[in-house]
Amino acid sequence: MRTADCGQAILHACHQAGFTPTTRCITADIAAQLTLARAGLATALVPRTAIDPATPGIRTALIDDRPILRLLFAATRRTETANPTTTAVIAALRTAARQERTTNLPLS
């Protein structure tokens, strides 16, 4: 996970705290990360939705209360001319994403 954004965030935080962690294993498998954390072999940086609060042996610590920005891309087949249906679907996805972003903002 060291090359992923989460892994880079962990490395940066460790360096800011004055140490370099020893990497014994690298995995993008969240279930494996939580199993390693439960066994005391790792610290996992995982999304809240991946953690069942009733799971024994796992303690969570909130890192930040702001949502993390994730960029979402639509991958389509490259052609000489844009497919009008694909263009319409992408436009609809963009509209839906904007609406979702504005309707779910936390109230201050």
Short mmCIF file of N, CA and C in Angstrom, two decimals:
data_model
loop_
_atom_site.label_atom_id
_atom_site.label_comp_id
_atom_site.label_asym_id
_atom_site.label_seq_id
_atom_site.Cartn_x
_atom_site.Cartn_y
_atom_site.Cartn_z
N MET A 1 0.83 -1.19 0.00
CA MET A 1 0.00 0.00 0.00
C MET A 1 0.87 1.25 0.00
N ARG A 2 2.15 1.07 0.05
CA ARG A 2 3.06 2.18 0.17
C ARG A 2 2.99 3.16 -0.99
N THR A 3 2.65 2.68 -2.18
CA THR A 3 2.60 3.58 -3.32
C THR A 3 1.22 4.21 -3.50
N ALA A 4 0.21 3.71 -2.82
CA ALA A 4 -1.13 4.29 -2.90
C ALA A 4 -1.18 5.55 -2.04
N ASP A 5 -2.24 6.35 -2.24
CA ASP A 5 -2.39 7.59 -1.48
C ASP A 5 -2.37 7.35 0.03
N CYS A 6 -3.09 6.33 0.49
CA CYS A 6 -3.14 6.05 1.92
C CYS A 6 -1.75 5.69 2.45
N GLY A 7 -1.05 4.88 1.70
CA GLY A 7 0.31 4.49 2.12
C GLY A 7 1.24 5.68 2.17
N GLN A 8 1.12 6.56 1.19
CA GLN A 8 1.94 7.77 1.18
C GLN A 8 1.59 8.67 2.35
N ALA A 9 0.30 8.75 2.70
CA ALA A 9 -0.12 9.56 3.84
C ALA A 9 0.48 9.02 5.13
N ILE A 10 0.49 7.70 5.28
CA ILE A 10 1.07 7.09 6.48
C ILE A 10 2.56 7.39 6.55
N LEU A 11 3.28 7.19 5.44
CA LEU A 11 4.72 7.47 5.43
C LEU A 11 5.01 8.93 5.76
N HIS A 12 4.24 9.84 5.17
CA HIS A 12 4.44 11.27 5.44
C HIS A 12 4.21 11.59 6.92
N ALA A 13 3.14 11.04 7.48
CA ALA A 13 2.85 11.29 8.90
C ALA A 13 3.96 10.74 9.80
N CYS A 14 4.46 9.56 9.47
CA CYS A 14 5.55 8.98 10.27
C CYS A 14 6.80 9.84 10.18
N HIS A 15 7.13 10.30 8.98
CA HIS A 15 8.30 11.17 8.82
C HIS A 15 8.13 12.47 9.59
N GLN A 16 6.91 13.02 9.57
CA GLN A 16 6.63 14.25 10.34
C GLN A 16 6.79 14.00 11.83
N ALA A 17 6.50 12.78 12.27
CA ALA A 17 6.63 12.43 13.68
C ALA A 17 8.07 12.06 14.04
N GLY A 18 8.95 12.01 13.04
CA GLY A 18 10.36 11.80 13.33
C GLY A 18 10.87 10.38 13.18
N PHE A 19 10.13 9.51 12.52
CA PHE A 19 10.64 8.15 12.32
C PHE A 19 10.20 7.60 10.97
N THR A 20 10.88 6.57 10.54
CA THR A 20 10.55 5.87 9.31
C THR A 20 10.08 4.48 9.68
N PRO A 21 8.85 4.13 9.31
CA PRO A 21 8.34 2.81 9.69
C PRO A 21 9.02 1.69 8.90
N THR A 22 9.05 0.52 9.49
CA THR A 22 9.54 -0.66 8.80
C THR A 22 8.37 -1.30 8.08
N THR A 23 8.50 -1.47 6.78
CA THR A 23 7.43 -2.07 6.00
C THR A 23 7.66 -3.56 5.92
N ARG A 24 6.77 -4.32 6.53
CA ARG A 24 6.91 -5.79 6.51
C ARG A 24 6.01 -6.42 5.47
N CYS A 25 4.91 -5.77 5.18
CA CYS A 25 4.02 -6.29 4.15
C CYS A 25 3.28 -5.12 3.52
N ILE A 26 2.88 -5.33 2.29
CA ILE A 26 2.14 -4.30 1.55
C ILE A 26 0.93 -4.98 0.94
N THR A 27 -0.26 -4.46 1.25
CA THR A 27 -1.47 -5.00 0.67
C THR A 27 -2.52 -3.92 0.52
N ALA A 28 -3.31 -4.01 -0.53
CA ALA A 28 -4.44 -3.11 -0.72
C ALA A 28 -5.72 -3.75 -0.22
N ASP A 29 -5.63 -4.97 0.28
CA ASP A 29 -6.78 -5.73 0.78
C ASP A 29 -7.14 -5.22 2.18
N ILE A 30 -8.26 -4.51 2.28
CA ILE A 30 -8.64 -3.89 3.56
C ILE A 30 -8.88 -4.93 4.64
N ALA A 31 -9.48 -6.06 4.28
CA ALA A 31 -9.71 -7.12 5.28
C ALA A 31 -8.38 -7.62 5.83
N ALA A 32 -7.39 -7.77 4.97
CA ALA A 32 -6.06 -8.20 5.43
C ALA A 32 -5.43 -7.13 6.31
N GLN A 33 -5.59 -5.86 5.95
CA GLN A 33 -5.04 -4.77 6.76
C GLN A 33 -5.64 -4.80 8.17
N LEU A 34 -6.96 -4.99 8.25
CA LEU A 34 -7.62 -5.02 9.56
C LEU A 34 -7.20 -6.25 10.36
N THR A 35 -7.01 -7.37 9.69
CA THR A 35 -6.54 -8.58 10.38
C THR A 35 -5.15 -8.35 10.95
N LEU A 36 -4.27 -7.73 10.17
CA LEU A 36 -2.93 -7.42 10.67
C LEU A 36 -2.98 -6.42 11.83
N ALA A 37 -3.85 -5.44 11.74
CA ALA A 37 -3.99 -4.46 12.83
C ALA A 37 -4.49 -5.15 14.10
N ARG A 38 -5.49 -6.02 13.95
CA ARG A 38 -6.04 -6.74 15.10
C ARG A 38 -4.96 -7.60 15.78
N ALA A 39 -4.04 -8.13 14.97
CA ALA A 39 -2.96 -8.97 15.50
C ALA A 39 -1.80 -8.13 16.06
N GLY A 40 -1.88 -6.81 15.93
CA GLY A 40 -0.82 -5.95 16.42
C GLY A 40 0.38 -5.87 15.50
N LEU A 41 0.19 -6.24 14.24
CA LEU A 41 1.30 -6.27 13.28
C LEU A 41 1.31 -5.08 12.33
N ALA A 42 0.29 -4.23 12.38
CA ALA A 42 0.21 -3.12 11.43
C ALA A 42 -0.74 -2.06 11.95
N THR A 43 -0.61 -0.89 11.37
CA THR A 43 -1.60 0.17 11.52
C THR A 43 -2.20 0.36 10.14
N ALA A 44 -3.51 0.30 10.06
CA ALA A 44 -4.18 0.41 8.76
C ALA A 44 -4.94 1.72 8.68
N LEU A 45 -4.79 2.40 7.57
CA LEU A 45 -5.54 3.61 7.29
C LEU A 45 -6.66 3.19 6.34
N VAL A 46 -7.88 3.11 6.88
CA VAL A 46 -9.00 2.56 6.12
C VAL A 46 -10.20 3.48 6.20
N PRO A 47 -11.11 3.39 5.24
CA PRO A 47 -12.32 4.20 5.31
C PRO A 47 -13.24 3.73 6.42
N ARG A 48 -14.02 4.63 6.96
CA ARG A 48 -14.94 4.32 8.06
C ARG A 48 -15.89 3.19 7.69
N THR A 49 -16.32 3.14 6.45
CA THR A 49 -17.27 2.12 6.04
C THR A 49 -16.67 0.71 6.06
N ALA A 50 -15.35 0.61 6.13
CA ALA A 50 -14.70 -0.70 6.16
C ALA A 50 -14.61 -1.29 7.56
N ILE A 51 -14.92 -0.49 8.56
CA ILE A 51 -14.74 -0.95 9.94
C ILE A 51 -16.10 -1.17 10.60
N ASP A 52 -16.32 -2.38 11.06
CA ASP A 52 -17.52 -2.68 11.85
C ASP A 52 -17.19 -2.30 13.29
N PRO A 53 -17.93 -1.33 13.87
CA PRO A 53 -17.60 -0.89 15.23
C PRO A 53 -17.70 -2.00 16.27
N ALA A 54 -18.43 -3.07 15.95
CA ALA A 54 -18.59 -4.17 16.90
C ALA A 54 -17.46 -5.19 16.80
N THR A 55 -16.56 -5.01 15.85
CA THR A 55 -15.47 -5.97 15.68
C THR A 55 -14.54 -5.92 16.89
N PRO A 56 -14.36 -7.06 17.56
CA PRO A 56 -13.45 -7.07 18.71
C PRO A 56 -11.99 -6.95 18.27
N GLY A 57 -11.21 -6.30 19.08
CA GLY A 57 -9.78 -6.22 18.82
C GLY A 57 -9.34 -5.07 17.94
N ILE A 58 -10.26 -4.23 17.51
CA ILE A 58 -9.90 -3.08 16.66
C ILE A 58 -10.28 -1.80 17.39
N ARG A 59 -9.32 -0.89 17.49
CA ARG A 59 -9.60 0.43 18.04
C ARG A 59 -9.43 1.41 16.90
N THR A 60 -10.36 2.34 16.78
CA THR A 60 -10.27 3.32 15.71
C THR A 60 -9.89 4.68 16.28
N ALA A 61 -9.21 5.45 15.48
CA ALA A 61 -8.84 6.82 15.84
C ALA A 61 -9.13 7.69 14.63
N LEU A 62 -10.02 8.65 14.80
CA LEU A 62 -10.37 9.56 13.72
C LEU A 62 -9.15 10.37 13.31
N ILE A 63 -8.87 10.39 12.03
CA ILE A 63 -7.73 11.15 11.52
C ILE A 63 -8.15 12.58 11.19
N ASP A 64 -9.27 12.73 10.54
CA ASP A 64 -9.75 14.05 10.15
C ASP A 64 -11.26 13.97 9.96
N ASP A 65 -11.96 15.03 10.28
CA ASP A 65 -13.42 14.99 10.14
C ASP A 65 -13.89 15.56 8.82
N ARG A 66 -12.97 15.89 7.93
CA ARG A 66 -13.35 16.36 6.61
C ARG A 66 -13.28 15.20 5.63
N PRO A 67 -14.18 15.18 4.66
CA PRO A 67 -14.11 14.10 3.68
C PRO A 67 -12.84 14.21 2.84
N ILE A 68 -12.30 13.06 2.48
CA ILE A 68 -11.12 13.03 1.64
C ILE A 68 -11.57 13.17 0.19
N LEU A 69 -10.89 13.99 -0.57
CA LEU A 69 -11.23 14.19 -1.97
C LEU A 69 -10.82 12.98 -2.77
N ARG A 70 -11.76 12.41 -3.48
CA ARG A 70 -11.46 11.29 -4.37
C ARG A 70 -11.88 11.71 -5.76
N LEU A 71 -11.01 11.53 -6.71
CA LEU A 71 -11.31 11.86 -8.09
C LEU A 71 -11.84 10.62 -8.78
N LEU A 72 -12.97 10.76 -9.43
CA LEU A 72 -13.62 9.66 -10.11
C LEU A 72 -13.63 9.94 -11.60
N PHE A 73 -13.18 9.00 -12.38
CA PHE A 73 -13.11 9.16 -13.82
C PHE A 73 -13.99 8.12 -14.50
N ALA A 74 -14.56 8.49 -15.62
CA ALA A 74 -15.26 7.54 -16.47
C ALA A 74 -14.28 7.12 -17.56
N ALA A 75 -14.04 5.83 -17.67
CA ALA A 75 -13.15 5.32 -18.71
C ALA A 75 -14.02 4.78 -19.84
N THR A 76 -13.78 5.27 -21.03
CA THR A 76 -14.56 4.84 -22.19
C THR A 76 -13.61 4.47 -23.32
N ARG A 77 -14.17 3.80 -24.31
CA ARG A 77 -13.38 3.42 -25.47
C ARG A 77 -13.00 4.65 -26.27
N ARG A 78 -11.75 4.72 -26.69
CA ARG A 78 -11.28 5.85 -27.50
C ARG A 78 -11.70 5.63 -28.95
N THR A 79 -12.37 6.62 -29.51
CA THR A 79 -12.77 6.57 -30.91
C THR A 79 -12.46 7.91 -31.56
N GLU A 80 -12.56 7.96 -32.86
CA GLU A 80 -12.30 9.21 -33.59
C GLU A 80 -13.33 10.28 -33.24
N THR A 81 -14.59 9.88 -33.11
CA THR A 81 -15.65 10.83 -32.77
C THR A 81 -16.31 10.38 -31.47
N ALA A 82 -16.73 11.34 -30.71
CA ALA A 82 -17.37 11.02 -29.44
C ALA A 82 -18.74 10.40 -29.68
N ASN A 83 -19.03 9.35 -28.93
CA ASN A 83 -20.33 8.69 -29.02
C ASN A 83 -21.33 9.57 -28.27
N PRO A 84 -22.43 10.00 -28.91
CA PRO A 84 -23.38 10.90 -28.25
C PRO A 84 -24.02 10.29 -27.00
N THR A 85 -24.24 8.99 -27.01
CA THR A 85 -24.82 8.34 -25.83
C THR A 85 -23.83 8.37 -24.67
N THR A 86 -22.58 8.07 -24.95
CA THR A 86 -21.54 8.11 -23.91
C THR A 86 -21.39 9.53 -23.37
N THR A 87 -21.39 10.51 -24.25
CA THR A 87 -21.29 11.91 -23.84
C THR A 87 -22.45 12.29 -22.92
N ALA A 88 -23.66 11.83 -23.26
CA ALA A 88 -24.84 12.14 -22.44
C ALA A 88 -24.75 11.46 -21.07
N VAL A 89 -24.29 10.22 -21.05
CA VAL A 89 -24.16 9.50 -19.78
C VAL A 89 -23.13 10.18 -18.88
N ILE A 90 -22.01 10.57 -19.46
CA ILE A 90 -20.97 11.24 -18.66
C ILE A 90 -21.50 12.57 -18.13
N ALA A 91 -22.23 13.31 -18.93
CA ALA A 91 -22.82 14.57 -18.46
C ALA A 91 -23.79 14.32 -17.31
N ALA A 92 -24.60 13.27 -17.43
CA ALA A 92 -25.54 12.94 -16.36
C ALA A 92 -24.81 12.53 -15.09
N LEU A 93 -23.72 11.78 -15.22
CA LEU A 93 -22.93 11.39 -14.05
C LEU A 93 -22.32 12.61 -13.38
N ARG A 94 -21.83 13.55 -14.17
CA ARG A 94 -21.26 14.78 -13.60
C ARG A 94 -22.32 15.57 -12.84
N THR A 95 -23.51 15.67 -13.42
CA THR A 95 -24.61 16.38 -12.76
C THR A 95 -24.97 15.70 -11.44
N ALA A 96 -25.09 14.38 -11.48
CA ALA A 96 -25.44 13.63 -10.27
C ALA A 96 -24.37 13.79 -9.20
N ALA A 97 -23.10 13.77 -9.60
CA ALA A 97 -22.01 13.93 -8.64
C ALA A 97 -22.04 15.31 -8.00
N ARG A 98 -22.32 16.35 -8.80
CA ARG A 98 -22.41 17.71 -8.26
C ARG A 98 -23.57 17.81 -7.27
N GLN A 99 -24.71 17.23 -7.62
CA GLN A 99 -25.88 17.27 -6.74
C GLN A 99 -25.60 16.53 -5.44
N GLU A 100 -24.97 15.38 -5.54
CA GLU A 100 -24.63 14.60 -4.35
C GLU A 100 -23.69 15.38 -3.44
N ARG A 101 -22.72 16.04 -4.06
CA ARG A 101 -21.72 16.80 -3.28
C ARG A 101 -22.38 17.96 -2.55
N THR A 102 -23.34 18.62 -3.16
CA THR A 102 -23.97 19.77 -2.51
C THR A 102 -25.06 19.37 -1.52
N THR A 103 -25.71 18.23 -1.72
CA THR A 103 -26.77 17.84 -0.79
C THR A 103 -26.23 17.15 0.46
N ASN A 104 -25.01 16.63 0.42
CA ASN A 104 -24.47 15.92 1.57
C ASN A 104 -23.40 16.70 2.33
N LEU A 105 -23.27 17.99 2.07
CA LEU A 105 -22.31 18.77 2.82
C LEU A 105 -22.75 18.89 4.27
N PRO A 106 -21.81 18.74 5.21
CA PRO A 106 -22.17 18.87 6.62
C PRO A 106 -22.60 20.30 6.94
N LEU A 107 -23.56 20.43 7.82
CA LEU A 107 -24.01 21.75 8.24
C LEU A 107 -23.06 22.32 9.26
N SER A 108 -22.72 23.59 9.12
CA SER A 108 -21.78 24.22 10.06
C SER A 108 -22.53 24.98 11.11
#
